[in-house]
PDB file of C-alpha atoms and ligand atoms in Angstrom:
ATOM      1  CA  UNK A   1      51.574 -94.833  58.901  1.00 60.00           C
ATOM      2  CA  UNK A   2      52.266 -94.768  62.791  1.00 66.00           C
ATOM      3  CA  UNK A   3      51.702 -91.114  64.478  1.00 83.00           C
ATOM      4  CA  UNK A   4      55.004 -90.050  65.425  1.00 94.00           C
ATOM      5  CA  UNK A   5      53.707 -87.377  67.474  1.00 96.00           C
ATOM      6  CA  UNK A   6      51.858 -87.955  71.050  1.00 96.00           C
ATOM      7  CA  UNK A   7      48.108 -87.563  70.484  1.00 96.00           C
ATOM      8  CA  UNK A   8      47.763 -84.781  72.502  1.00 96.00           C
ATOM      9  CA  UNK A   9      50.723 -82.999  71.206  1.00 97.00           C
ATOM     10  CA  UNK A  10      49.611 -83.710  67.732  1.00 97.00           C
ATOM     11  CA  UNK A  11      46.430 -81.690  68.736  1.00 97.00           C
ATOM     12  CA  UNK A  12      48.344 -78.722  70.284  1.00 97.00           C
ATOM     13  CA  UNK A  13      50.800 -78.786  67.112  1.00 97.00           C
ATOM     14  CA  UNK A  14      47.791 -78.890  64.474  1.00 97.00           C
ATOM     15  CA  UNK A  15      45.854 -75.795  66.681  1.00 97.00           C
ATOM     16  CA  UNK A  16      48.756 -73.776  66.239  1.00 97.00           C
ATOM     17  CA  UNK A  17      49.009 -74.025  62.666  1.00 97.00           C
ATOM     18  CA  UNK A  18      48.833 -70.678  60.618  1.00 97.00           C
ATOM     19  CA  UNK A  19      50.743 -71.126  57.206  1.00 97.00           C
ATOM     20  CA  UNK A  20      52.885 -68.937  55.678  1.00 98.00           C
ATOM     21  CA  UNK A  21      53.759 -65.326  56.786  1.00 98.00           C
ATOM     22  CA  UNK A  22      56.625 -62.751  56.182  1.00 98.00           C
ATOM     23  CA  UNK A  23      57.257 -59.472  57.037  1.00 98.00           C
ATOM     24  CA  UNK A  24      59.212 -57.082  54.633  1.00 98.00           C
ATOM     25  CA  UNK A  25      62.777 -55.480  55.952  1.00 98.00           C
ATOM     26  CA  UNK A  26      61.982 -56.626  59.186  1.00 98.00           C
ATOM     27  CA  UNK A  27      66.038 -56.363  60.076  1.00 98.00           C
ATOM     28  CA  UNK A  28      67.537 -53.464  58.332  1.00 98.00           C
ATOM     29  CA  UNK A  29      70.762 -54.387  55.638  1.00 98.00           C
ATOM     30  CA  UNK A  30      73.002 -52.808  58.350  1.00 97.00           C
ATOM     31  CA  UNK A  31      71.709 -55.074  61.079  1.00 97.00           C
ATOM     32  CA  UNK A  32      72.254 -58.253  58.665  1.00 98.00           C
ATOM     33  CA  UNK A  33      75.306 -57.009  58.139  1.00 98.00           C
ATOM     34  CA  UNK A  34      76.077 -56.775  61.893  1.00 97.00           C
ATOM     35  CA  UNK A  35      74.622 -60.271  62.759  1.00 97.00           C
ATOM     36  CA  UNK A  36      76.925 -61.864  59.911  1.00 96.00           C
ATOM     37  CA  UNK A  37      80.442 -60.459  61.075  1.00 95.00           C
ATOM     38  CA  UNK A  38      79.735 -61.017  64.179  1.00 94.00           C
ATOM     39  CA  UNK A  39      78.958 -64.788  63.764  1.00 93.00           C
ATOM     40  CA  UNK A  40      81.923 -64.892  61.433  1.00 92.00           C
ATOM     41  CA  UNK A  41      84.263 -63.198  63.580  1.00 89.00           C
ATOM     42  CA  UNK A  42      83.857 -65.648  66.228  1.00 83.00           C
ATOM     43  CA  UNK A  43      83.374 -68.775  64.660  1.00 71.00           C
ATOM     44  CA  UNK A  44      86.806 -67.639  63.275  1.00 64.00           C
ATOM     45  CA  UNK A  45      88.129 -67.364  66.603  1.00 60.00           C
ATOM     46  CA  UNK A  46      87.304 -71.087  67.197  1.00 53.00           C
ATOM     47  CA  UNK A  47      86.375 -69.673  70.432  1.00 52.00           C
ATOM     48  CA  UNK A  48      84.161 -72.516  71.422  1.00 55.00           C
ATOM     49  CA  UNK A  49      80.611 -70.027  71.716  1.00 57.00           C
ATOM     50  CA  UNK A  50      79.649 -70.267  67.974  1.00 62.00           C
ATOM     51  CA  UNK A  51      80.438 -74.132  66.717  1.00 81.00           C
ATOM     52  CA  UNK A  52      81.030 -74.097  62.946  1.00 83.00           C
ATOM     53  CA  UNK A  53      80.438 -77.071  60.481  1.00 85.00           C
ATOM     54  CA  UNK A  54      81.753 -76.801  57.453  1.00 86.00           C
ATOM     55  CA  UNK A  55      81.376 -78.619  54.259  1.00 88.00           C
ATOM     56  CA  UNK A  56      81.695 -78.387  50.387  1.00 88.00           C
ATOM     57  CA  UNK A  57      78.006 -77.110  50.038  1.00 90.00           C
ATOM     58  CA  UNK A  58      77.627 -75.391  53.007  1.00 94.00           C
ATOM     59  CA  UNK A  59      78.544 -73.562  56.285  1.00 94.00           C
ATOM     60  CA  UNK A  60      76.786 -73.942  59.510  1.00 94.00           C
ATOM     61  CA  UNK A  61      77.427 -71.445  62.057  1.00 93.00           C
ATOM     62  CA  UNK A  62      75.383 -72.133  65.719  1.00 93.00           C
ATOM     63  CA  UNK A  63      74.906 -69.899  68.189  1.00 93.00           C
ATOM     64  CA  UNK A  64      72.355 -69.341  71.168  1.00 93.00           C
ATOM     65  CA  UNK A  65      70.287 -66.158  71.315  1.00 95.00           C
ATOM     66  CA  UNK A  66      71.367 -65.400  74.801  1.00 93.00           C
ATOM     67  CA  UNK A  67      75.007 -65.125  74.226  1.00 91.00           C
ATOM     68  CA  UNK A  68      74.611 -61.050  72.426  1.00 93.00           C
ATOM     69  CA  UNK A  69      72.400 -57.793  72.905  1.00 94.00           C
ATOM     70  CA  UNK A  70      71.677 -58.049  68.756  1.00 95.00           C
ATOM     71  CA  UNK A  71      70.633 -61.811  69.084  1.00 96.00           C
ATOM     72  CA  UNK A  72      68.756 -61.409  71.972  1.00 97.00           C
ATOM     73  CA  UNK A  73      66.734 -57.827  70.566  1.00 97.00           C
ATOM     74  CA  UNK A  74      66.308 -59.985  67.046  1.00 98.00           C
ATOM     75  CA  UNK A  75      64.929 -63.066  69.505  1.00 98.00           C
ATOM     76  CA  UNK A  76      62.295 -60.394  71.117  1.00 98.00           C
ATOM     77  CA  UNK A  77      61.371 -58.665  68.115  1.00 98.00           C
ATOM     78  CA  UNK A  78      60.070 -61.991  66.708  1.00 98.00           C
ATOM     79  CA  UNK A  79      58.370 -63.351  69.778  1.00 98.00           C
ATOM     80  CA  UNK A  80      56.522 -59.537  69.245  1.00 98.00           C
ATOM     81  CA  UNK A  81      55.162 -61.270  65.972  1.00 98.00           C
ATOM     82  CA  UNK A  82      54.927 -65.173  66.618  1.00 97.00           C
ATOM     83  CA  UNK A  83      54.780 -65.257  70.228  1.00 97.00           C
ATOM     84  CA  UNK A  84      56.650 -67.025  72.415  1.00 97.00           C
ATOM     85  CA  UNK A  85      58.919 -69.892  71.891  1.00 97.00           C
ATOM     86  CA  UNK A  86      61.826 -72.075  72.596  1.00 97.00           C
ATOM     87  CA  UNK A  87      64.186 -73.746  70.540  1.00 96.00           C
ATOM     88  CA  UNK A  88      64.604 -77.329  71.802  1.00 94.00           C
ATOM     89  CA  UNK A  89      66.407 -79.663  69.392  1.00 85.00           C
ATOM     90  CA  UNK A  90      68.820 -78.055  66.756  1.00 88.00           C
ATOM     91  CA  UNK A  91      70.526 -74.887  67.354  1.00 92.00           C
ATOM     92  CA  UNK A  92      69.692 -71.469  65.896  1.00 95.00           C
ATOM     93  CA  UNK A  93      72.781 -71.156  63.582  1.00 96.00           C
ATOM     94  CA  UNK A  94      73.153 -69.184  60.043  1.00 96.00           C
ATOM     95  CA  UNK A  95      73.569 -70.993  57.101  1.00 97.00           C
ATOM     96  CA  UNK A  96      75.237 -70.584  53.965  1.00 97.00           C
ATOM     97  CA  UNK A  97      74.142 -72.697  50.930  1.00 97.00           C
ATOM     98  CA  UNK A  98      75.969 -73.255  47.999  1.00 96.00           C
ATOM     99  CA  UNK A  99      74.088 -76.068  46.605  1.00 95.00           C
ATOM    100  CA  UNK A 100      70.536 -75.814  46.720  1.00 96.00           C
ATOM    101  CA  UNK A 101      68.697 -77.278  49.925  1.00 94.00           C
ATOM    102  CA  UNK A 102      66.321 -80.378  48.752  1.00 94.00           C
ATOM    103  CA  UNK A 103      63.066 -81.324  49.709  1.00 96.00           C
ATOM    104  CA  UNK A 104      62.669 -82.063  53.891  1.00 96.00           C
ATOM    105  CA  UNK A 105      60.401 -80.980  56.683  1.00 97.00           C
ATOM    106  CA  UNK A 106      61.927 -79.822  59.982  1.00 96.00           C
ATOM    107  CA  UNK A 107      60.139 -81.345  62.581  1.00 97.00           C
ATOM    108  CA  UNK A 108      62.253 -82.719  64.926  1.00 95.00           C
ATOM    109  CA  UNK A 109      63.178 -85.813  67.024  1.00 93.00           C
ATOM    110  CA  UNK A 110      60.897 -85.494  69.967  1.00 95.00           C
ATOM    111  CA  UNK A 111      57.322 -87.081  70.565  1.00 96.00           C
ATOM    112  CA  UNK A 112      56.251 -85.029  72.916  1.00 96.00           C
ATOM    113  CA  UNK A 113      57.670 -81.439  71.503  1.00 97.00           C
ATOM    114  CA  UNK A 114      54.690 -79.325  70.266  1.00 98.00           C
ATOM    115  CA  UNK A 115      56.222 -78.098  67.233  1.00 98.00           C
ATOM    116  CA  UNK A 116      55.824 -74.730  66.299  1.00 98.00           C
ATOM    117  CA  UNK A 117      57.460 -71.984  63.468  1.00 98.00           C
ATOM    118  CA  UNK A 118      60.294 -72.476  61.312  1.00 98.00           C
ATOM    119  CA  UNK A 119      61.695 -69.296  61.207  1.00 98.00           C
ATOM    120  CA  UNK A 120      64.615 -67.719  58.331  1.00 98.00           C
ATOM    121  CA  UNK A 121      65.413 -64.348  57.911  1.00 98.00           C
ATOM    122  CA  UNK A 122      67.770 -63.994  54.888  1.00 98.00           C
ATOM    123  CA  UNK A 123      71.093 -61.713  55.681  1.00 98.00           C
ATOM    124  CA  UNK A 124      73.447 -61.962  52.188  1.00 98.00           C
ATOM    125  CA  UNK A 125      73.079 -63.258  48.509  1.00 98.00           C
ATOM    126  CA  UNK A 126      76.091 -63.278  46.293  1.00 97.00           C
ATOM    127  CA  UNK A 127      75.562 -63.453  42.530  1.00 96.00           C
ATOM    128  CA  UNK A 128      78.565 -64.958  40.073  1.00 93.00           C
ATOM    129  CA  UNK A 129      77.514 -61.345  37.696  1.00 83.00           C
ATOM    130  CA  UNK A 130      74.954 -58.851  38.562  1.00 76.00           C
ATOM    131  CA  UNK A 131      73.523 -59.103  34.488  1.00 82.00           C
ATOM    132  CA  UNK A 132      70.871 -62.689  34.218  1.00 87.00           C
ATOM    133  CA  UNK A 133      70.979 -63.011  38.073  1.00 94.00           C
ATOM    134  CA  UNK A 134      67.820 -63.432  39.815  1.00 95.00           C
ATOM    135  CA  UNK A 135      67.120 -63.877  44.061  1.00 97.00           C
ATOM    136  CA  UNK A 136      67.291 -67.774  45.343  1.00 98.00           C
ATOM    137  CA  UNK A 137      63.500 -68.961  46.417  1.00 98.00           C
ATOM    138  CA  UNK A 138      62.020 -70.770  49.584  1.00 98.00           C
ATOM    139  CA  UNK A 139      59.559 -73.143  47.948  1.00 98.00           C
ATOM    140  CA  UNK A 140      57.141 -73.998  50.642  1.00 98.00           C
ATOM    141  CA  UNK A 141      54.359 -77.145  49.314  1.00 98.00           C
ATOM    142  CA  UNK A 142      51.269 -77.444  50.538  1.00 98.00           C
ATOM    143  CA  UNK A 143      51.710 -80.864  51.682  1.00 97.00           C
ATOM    144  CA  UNK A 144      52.157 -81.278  55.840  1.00 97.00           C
ATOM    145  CA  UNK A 145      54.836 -83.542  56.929  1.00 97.00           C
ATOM    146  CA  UNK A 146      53.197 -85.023  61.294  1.00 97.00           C
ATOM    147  CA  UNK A 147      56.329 -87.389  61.622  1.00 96.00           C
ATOM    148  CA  UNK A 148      60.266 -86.889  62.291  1.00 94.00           C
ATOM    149  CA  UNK A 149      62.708 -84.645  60.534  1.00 94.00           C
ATOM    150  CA  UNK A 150      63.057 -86.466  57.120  1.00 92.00           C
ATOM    151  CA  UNK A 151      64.473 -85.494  53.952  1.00 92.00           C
ATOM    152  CA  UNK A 152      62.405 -86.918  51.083  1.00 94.00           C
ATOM    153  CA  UNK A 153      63.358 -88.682  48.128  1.00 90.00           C
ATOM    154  CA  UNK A 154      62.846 -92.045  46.084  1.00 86.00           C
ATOM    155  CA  UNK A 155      66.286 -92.990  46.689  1.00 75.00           C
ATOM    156  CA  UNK A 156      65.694 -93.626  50.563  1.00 63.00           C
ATOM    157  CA  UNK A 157      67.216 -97.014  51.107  1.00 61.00           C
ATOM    158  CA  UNK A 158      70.708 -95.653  52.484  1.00 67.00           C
ATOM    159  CA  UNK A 159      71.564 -92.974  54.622  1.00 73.00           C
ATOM    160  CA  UNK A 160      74.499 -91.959  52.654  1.00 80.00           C
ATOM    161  CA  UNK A 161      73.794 -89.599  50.157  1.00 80.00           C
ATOM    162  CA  UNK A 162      75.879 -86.638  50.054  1.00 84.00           C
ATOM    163  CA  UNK A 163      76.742 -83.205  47.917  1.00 86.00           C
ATOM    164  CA  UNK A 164      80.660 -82.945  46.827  1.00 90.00           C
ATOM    165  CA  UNK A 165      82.686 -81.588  44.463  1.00 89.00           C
ATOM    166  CA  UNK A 166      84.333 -83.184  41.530  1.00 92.00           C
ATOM    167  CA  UNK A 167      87.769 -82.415  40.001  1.00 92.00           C
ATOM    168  CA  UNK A 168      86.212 -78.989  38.215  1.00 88.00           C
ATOM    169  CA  UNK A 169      84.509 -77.707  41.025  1.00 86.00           C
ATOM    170  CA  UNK A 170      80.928 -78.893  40.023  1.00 85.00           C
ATOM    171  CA  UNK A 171      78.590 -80.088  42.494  1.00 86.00           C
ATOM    172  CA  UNK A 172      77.961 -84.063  42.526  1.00 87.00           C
ATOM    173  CA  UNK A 173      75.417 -85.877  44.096  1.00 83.00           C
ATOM    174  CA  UNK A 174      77.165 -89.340  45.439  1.00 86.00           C
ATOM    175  CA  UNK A 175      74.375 -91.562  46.641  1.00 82.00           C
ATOM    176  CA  UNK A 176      76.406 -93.525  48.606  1.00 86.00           C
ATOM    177  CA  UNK A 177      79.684 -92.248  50.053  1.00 87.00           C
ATOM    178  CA  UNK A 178      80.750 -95.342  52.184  1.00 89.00           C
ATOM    179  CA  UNK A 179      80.874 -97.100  48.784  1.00 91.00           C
ATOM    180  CA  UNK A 180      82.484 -94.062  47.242  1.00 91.00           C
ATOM    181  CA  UNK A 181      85.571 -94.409  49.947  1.00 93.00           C
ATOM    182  CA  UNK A 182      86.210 -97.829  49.504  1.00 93.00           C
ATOM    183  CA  UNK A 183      87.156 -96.970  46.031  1.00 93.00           C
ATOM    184  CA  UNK A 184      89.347 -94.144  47.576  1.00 94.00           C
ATOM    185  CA  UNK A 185      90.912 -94.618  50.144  1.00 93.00           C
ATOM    186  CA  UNK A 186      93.714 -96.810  49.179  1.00 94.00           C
ATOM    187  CA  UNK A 187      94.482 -95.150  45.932  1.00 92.00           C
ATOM    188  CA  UNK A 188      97.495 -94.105  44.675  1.00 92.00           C
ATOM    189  CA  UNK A 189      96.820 -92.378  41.720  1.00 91.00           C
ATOM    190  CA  UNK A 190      95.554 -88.699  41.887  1.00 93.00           C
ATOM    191  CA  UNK A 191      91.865 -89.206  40.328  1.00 93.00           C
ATOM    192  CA  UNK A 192      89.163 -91.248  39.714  1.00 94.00           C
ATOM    193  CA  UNK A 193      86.597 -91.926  37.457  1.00 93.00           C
ATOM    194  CA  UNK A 194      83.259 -92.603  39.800  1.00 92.00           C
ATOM    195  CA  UNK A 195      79.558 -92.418  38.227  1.00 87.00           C
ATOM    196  CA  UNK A 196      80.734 -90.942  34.907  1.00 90.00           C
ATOM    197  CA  UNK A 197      82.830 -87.826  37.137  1.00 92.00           C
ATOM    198  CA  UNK A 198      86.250 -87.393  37.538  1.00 94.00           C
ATOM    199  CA  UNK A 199      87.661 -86.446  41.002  1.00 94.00           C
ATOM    200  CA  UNK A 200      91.095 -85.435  42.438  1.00 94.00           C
ATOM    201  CA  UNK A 201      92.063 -87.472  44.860  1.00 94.00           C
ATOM    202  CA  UNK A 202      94.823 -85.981  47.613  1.00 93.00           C
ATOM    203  CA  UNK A 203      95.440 -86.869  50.752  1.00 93.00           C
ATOM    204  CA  UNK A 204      93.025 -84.139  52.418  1.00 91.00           C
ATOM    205  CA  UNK A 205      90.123 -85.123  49.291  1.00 93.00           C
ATOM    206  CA  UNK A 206      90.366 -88.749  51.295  1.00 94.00           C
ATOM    207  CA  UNK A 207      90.199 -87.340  55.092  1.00 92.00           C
ATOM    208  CA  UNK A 208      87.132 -85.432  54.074  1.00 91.00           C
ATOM    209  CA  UNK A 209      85.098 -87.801  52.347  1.00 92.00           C
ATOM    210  CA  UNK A 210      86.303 -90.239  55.297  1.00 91.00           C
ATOM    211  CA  UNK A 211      84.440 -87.463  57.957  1.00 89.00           C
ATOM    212  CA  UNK A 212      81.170 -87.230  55.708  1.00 87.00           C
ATOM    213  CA  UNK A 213      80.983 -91.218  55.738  1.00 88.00           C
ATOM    214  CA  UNK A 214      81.583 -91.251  58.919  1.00 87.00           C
ATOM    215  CA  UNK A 215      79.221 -88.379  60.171  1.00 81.00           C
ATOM    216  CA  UNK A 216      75.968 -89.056  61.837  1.00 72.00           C
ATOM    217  CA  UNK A 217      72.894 -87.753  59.667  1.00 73.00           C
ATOM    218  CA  UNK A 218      69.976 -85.827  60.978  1.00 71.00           C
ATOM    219  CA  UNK A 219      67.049 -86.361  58.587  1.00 80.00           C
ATOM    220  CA  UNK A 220      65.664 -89.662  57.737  1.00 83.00           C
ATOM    221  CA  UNK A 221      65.716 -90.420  54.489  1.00 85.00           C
ATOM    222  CA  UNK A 222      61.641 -91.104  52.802  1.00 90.00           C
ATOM    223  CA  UNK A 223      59.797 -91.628  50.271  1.00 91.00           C
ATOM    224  CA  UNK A 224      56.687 -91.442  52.496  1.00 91.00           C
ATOM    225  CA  UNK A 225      55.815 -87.846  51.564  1.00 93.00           C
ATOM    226  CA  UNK A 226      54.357 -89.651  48.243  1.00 94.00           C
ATOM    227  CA  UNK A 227      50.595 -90.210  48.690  1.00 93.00           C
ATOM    228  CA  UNK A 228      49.299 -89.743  45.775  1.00 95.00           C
ATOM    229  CA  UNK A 229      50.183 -90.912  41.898  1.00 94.00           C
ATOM    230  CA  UNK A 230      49.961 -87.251  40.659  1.00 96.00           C
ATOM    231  CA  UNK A 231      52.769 -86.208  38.796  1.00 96.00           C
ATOM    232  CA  UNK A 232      54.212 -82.356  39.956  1.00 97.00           C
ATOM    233  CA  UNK A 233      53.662 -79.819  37.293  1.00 97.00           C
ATOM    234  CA  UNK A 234      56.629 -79.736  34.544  1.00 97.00           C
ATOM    235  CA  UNK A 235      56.276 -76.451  34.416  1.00 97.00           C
ATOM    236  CA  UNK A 236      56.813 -75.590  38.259  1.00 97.00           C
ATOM    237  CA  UNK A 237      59.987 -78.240  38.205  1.00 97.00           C
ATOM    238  CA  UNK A 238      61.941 -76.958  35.698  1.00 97.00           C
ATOM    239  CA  UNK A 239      61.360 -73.421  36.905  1.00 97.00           C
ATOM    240  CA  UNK A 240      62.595 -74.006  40.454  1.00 97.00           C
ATOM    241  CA  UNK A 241      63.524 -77.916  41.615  1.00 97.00           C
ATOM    242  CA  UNK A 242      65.514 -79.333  38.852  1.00 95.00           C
ATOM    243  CA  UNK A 243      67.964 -80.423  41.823  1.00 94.00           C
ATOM    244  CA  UNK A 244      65.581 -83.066  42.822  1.00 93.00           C
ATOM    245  CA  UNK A 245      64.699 -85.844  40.666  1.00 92.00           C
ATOM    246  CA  UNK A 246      61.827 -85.215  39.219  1.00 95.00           C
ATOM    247  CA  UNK A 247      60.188 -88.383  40.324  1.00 94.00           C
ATOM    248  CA  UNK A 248      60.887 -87.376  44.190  1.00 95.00           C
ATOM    249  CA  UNK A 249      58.313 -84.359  43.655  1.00 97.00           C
ATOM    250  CA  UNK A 250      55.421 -87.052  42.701  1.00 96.00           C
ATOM    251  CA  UNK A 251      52.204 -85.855  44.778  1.00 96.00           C
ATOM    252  CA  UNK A 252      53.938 -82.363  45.883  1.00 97.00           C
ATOM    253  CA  UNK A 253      52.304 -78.893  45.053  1.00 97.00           C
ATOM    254  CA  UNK A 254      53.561 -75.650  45.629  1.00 98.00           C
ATOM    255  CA  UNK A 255      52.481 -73.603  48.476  1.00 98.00           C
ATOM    256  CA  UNK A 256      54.351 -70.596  48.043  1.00 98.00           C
ATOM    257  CA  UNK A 257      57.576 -69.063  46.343  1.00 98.00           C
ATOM    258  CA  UNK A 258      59.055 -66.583  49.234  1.00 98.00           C
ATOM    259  CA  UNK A 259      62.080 -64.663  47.239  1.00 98.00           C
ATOM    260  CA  UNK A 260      64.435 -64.257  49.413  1.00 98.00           C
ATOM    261  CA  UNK A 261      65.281 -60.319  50.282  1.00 98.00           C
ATOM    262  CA  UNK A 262      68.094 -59.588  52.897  1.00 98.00           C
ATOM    263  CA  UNK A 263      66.133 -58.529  56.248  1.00 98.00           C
ATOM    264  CA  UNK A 264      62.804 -60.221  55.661  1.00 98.00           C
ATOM    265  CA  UNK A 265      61.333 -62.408  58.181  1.00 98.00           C
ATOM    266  CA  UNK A 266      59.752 -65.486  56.798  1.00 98.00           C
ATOM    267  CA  UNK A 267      57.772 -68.302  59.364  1.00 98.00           C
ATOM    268  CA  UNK A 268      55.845 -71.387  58.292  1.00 98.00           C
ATOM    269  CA  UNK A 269      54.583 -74.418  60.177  1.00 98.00           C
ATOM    270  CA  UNK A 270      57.058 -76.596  60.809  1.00 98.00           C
ATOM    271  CA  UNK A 271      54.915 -79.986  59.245  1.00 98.00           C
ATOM    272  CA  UNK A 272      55.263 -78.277  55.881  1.00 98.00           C
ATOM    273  CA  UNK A 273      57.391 -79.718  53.774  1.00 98.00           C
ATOM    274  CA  UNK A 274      59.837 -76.901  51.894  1.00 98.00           C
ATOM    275  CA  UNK A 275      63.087 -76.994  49.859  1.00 98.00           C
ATOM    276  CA  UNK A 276      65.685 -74.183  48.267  1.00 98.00           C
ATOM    277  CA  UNK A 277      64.765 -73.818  44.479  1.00 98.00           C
ATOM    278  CA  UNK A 278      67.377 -74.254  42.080  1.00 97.00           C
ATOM    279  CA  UNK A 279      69.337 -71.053  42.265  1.00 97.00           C
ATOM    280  CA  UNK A 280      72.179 -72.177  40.885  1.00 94.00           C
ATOM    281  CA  UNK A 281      71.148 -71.556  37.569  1.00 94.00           C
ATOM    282  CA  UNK A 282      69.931 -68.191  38.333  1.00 95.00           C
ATOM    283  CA  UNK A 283      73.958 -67.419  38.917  1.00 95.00           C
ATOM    284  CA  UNK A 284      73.723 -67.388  42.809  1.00 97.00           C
ATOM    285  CA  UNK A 285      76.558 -68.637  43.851  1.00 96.00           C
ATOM    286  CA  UNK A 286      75.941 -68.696  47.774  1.00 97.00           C
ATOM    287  CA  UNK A 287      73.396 -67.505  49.960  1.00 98.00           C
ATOM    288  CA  UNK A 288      73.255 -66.712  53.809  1.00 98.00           C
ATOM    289  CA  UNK A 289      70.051 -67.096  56.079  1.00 98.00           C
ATOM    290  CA  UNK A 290      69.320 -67.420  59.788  1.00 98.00           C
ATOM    291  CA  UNK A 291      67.491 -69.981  60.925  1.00 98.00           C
ATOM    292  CA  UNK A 292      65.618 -71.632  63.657  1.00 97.00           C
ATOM    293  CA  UNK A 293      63.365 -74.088  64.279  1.00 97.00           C
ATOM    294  CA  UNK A 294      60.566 -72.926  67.344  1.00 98.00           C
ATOM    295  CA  UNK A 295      58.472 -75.085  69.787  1.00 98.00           C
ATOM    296  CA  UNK A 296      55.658 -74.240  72.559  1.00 97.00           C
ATOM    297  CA  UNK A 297      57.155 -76.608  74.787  1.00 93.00           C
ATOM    298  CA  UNK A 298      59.584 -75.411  77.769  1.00 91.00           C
ATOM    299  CA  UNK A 299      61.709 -78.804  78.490  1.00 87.00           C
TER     300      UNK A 299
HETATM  301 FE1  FE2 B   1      64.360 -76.342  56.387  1.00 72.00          FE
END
């Protein structure tokens, strides 16, 4: 495979390298608490500081750390743990997931960018009932990722998979949603039958399946993470990552589970490759984090 990284940047990068690390109740539940209405309150507003993106399976909420005394104190007390850093390409935002996160790396667009920490630090979990509930899980593999922000999967030959919700309110993966509006968006009656689901189809169903086929993704789509013709263990998939085909997890082994507590700080290197687990079936129904994605370099 071609480096993706500048040689000398890939050196700097792979020096910096430490693993996994958190640190217990790092924010207090009050100070979550705080950081959340706040963001919510003025993404609310619309008032142009905190950009909001919102879809079916999640809620992206930006912000910079400079525009608030509690950002900026939470952006000092981590550079007192994992030094100093900048944020160069995506912005710090919250995120709330309400389908499970798959399998990607974070590691950016930029060649010369010494990559550094990606950093979370969960701030709400809400269960569907308190009884057979258990905390959602950052999976983090052992397996390093040198090359651009890619999501990985066997299913890489179009760019336009995406998460939505069919006519009950149950979470559908559509693997290609250009294809998936053709069949739409001249349709008169109110639902369709599409890969075996059945959809309601109103006027606002079309304008937003219209905005995700039209949206620009991120990630690159992969299969490259698969180096190896070692199956994953059966036992670790249908614990945490039966939202991934199984075949996608070929060559992958676990790391570490980080449950997710509301305050902790969690870092790892941004080459490793990481994904939610399954907490869907754990009867979470959404969960909340902040998170970042930190680099050495000053642009
Ligand atoms: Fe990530």
């Amino acid at each position: 495979m071609k480096d993706f990284f500048e040689k000398k940047t890939l050196k700097k990068i792979k020096d910096s390298e430490t693993g996994i690390s958190e640190v217990k109740k790092f924010l207090s539940i009050k100070e979550c608490e705080e950081v959340l209405s706040y963001l919510r309150n003025l993404s609310n507003k619309s008032s142009g500081i905190s950009q909001l993106v919102e879809r079916e399976e999640s809620t992206k909420i930006f912000f910079n750390f400079d525009q608030s005394s509690i950002l900026k104190n939470i952006k000092n007390k981590i550079q007192e743990i994992i030094g100093e850093f900048y944020v160069n390409d995506f912005q710090p935002h919250i995120i709330t997931s309400r389908y499970p996160l798959r399998l990607h790396a974070d590691t950016g667009k930029n060649p010369n960018d010494v990559i550094y920490k990606n950093v979370i630090i969960p701030l709400e979990i809400i269960y569907s009932e308190k009884n057979n509930s258990k905390p959602p899980n950052t999976i983090i593999f052992k397996n390093k990722w040198h090359n651009e922000s890619a999501l990985f999967t066997k299913f890489a030959n179009n760019n336009y998979d995406f998460i939505i919700k069919d006519k009950f309110g149950n979470f559908v993966d559509i693997l290609n949603i250009k294809d998936f509006y053709d069949q739409i968006k001249d349709l008169s009656e109110l639902e369709i039958i599409y890969e075996k689901k059945i959809f309601f189809v109103d006027d606002k169903f079309k304008k937003y399946i219209k905005y995700l086929a039209d949206s620009k993704r991120y990630n690159l789509r992969t299969d490259r993470h698969i180096i190896n013709n070692i199956d994953f263990d059966k036992n670790d998939y249908e614990t945490y990552m039966t939202h991934q085909p199984y075949e996608d997890c070929k060559s992958l082994e676990i790391d570490r589970v980080i449950e997710w507590e509301i305050g902790k700080l969690v870092y790892w290197d941004r080459c490793r490759i990481h994904s939610s687990d399954n907490f869907l079936k754990n009867n979470v129904v959404q969960k909340t984090t902040m998170a970042f994605f930190t680099s050495k370099t000053k642009f």
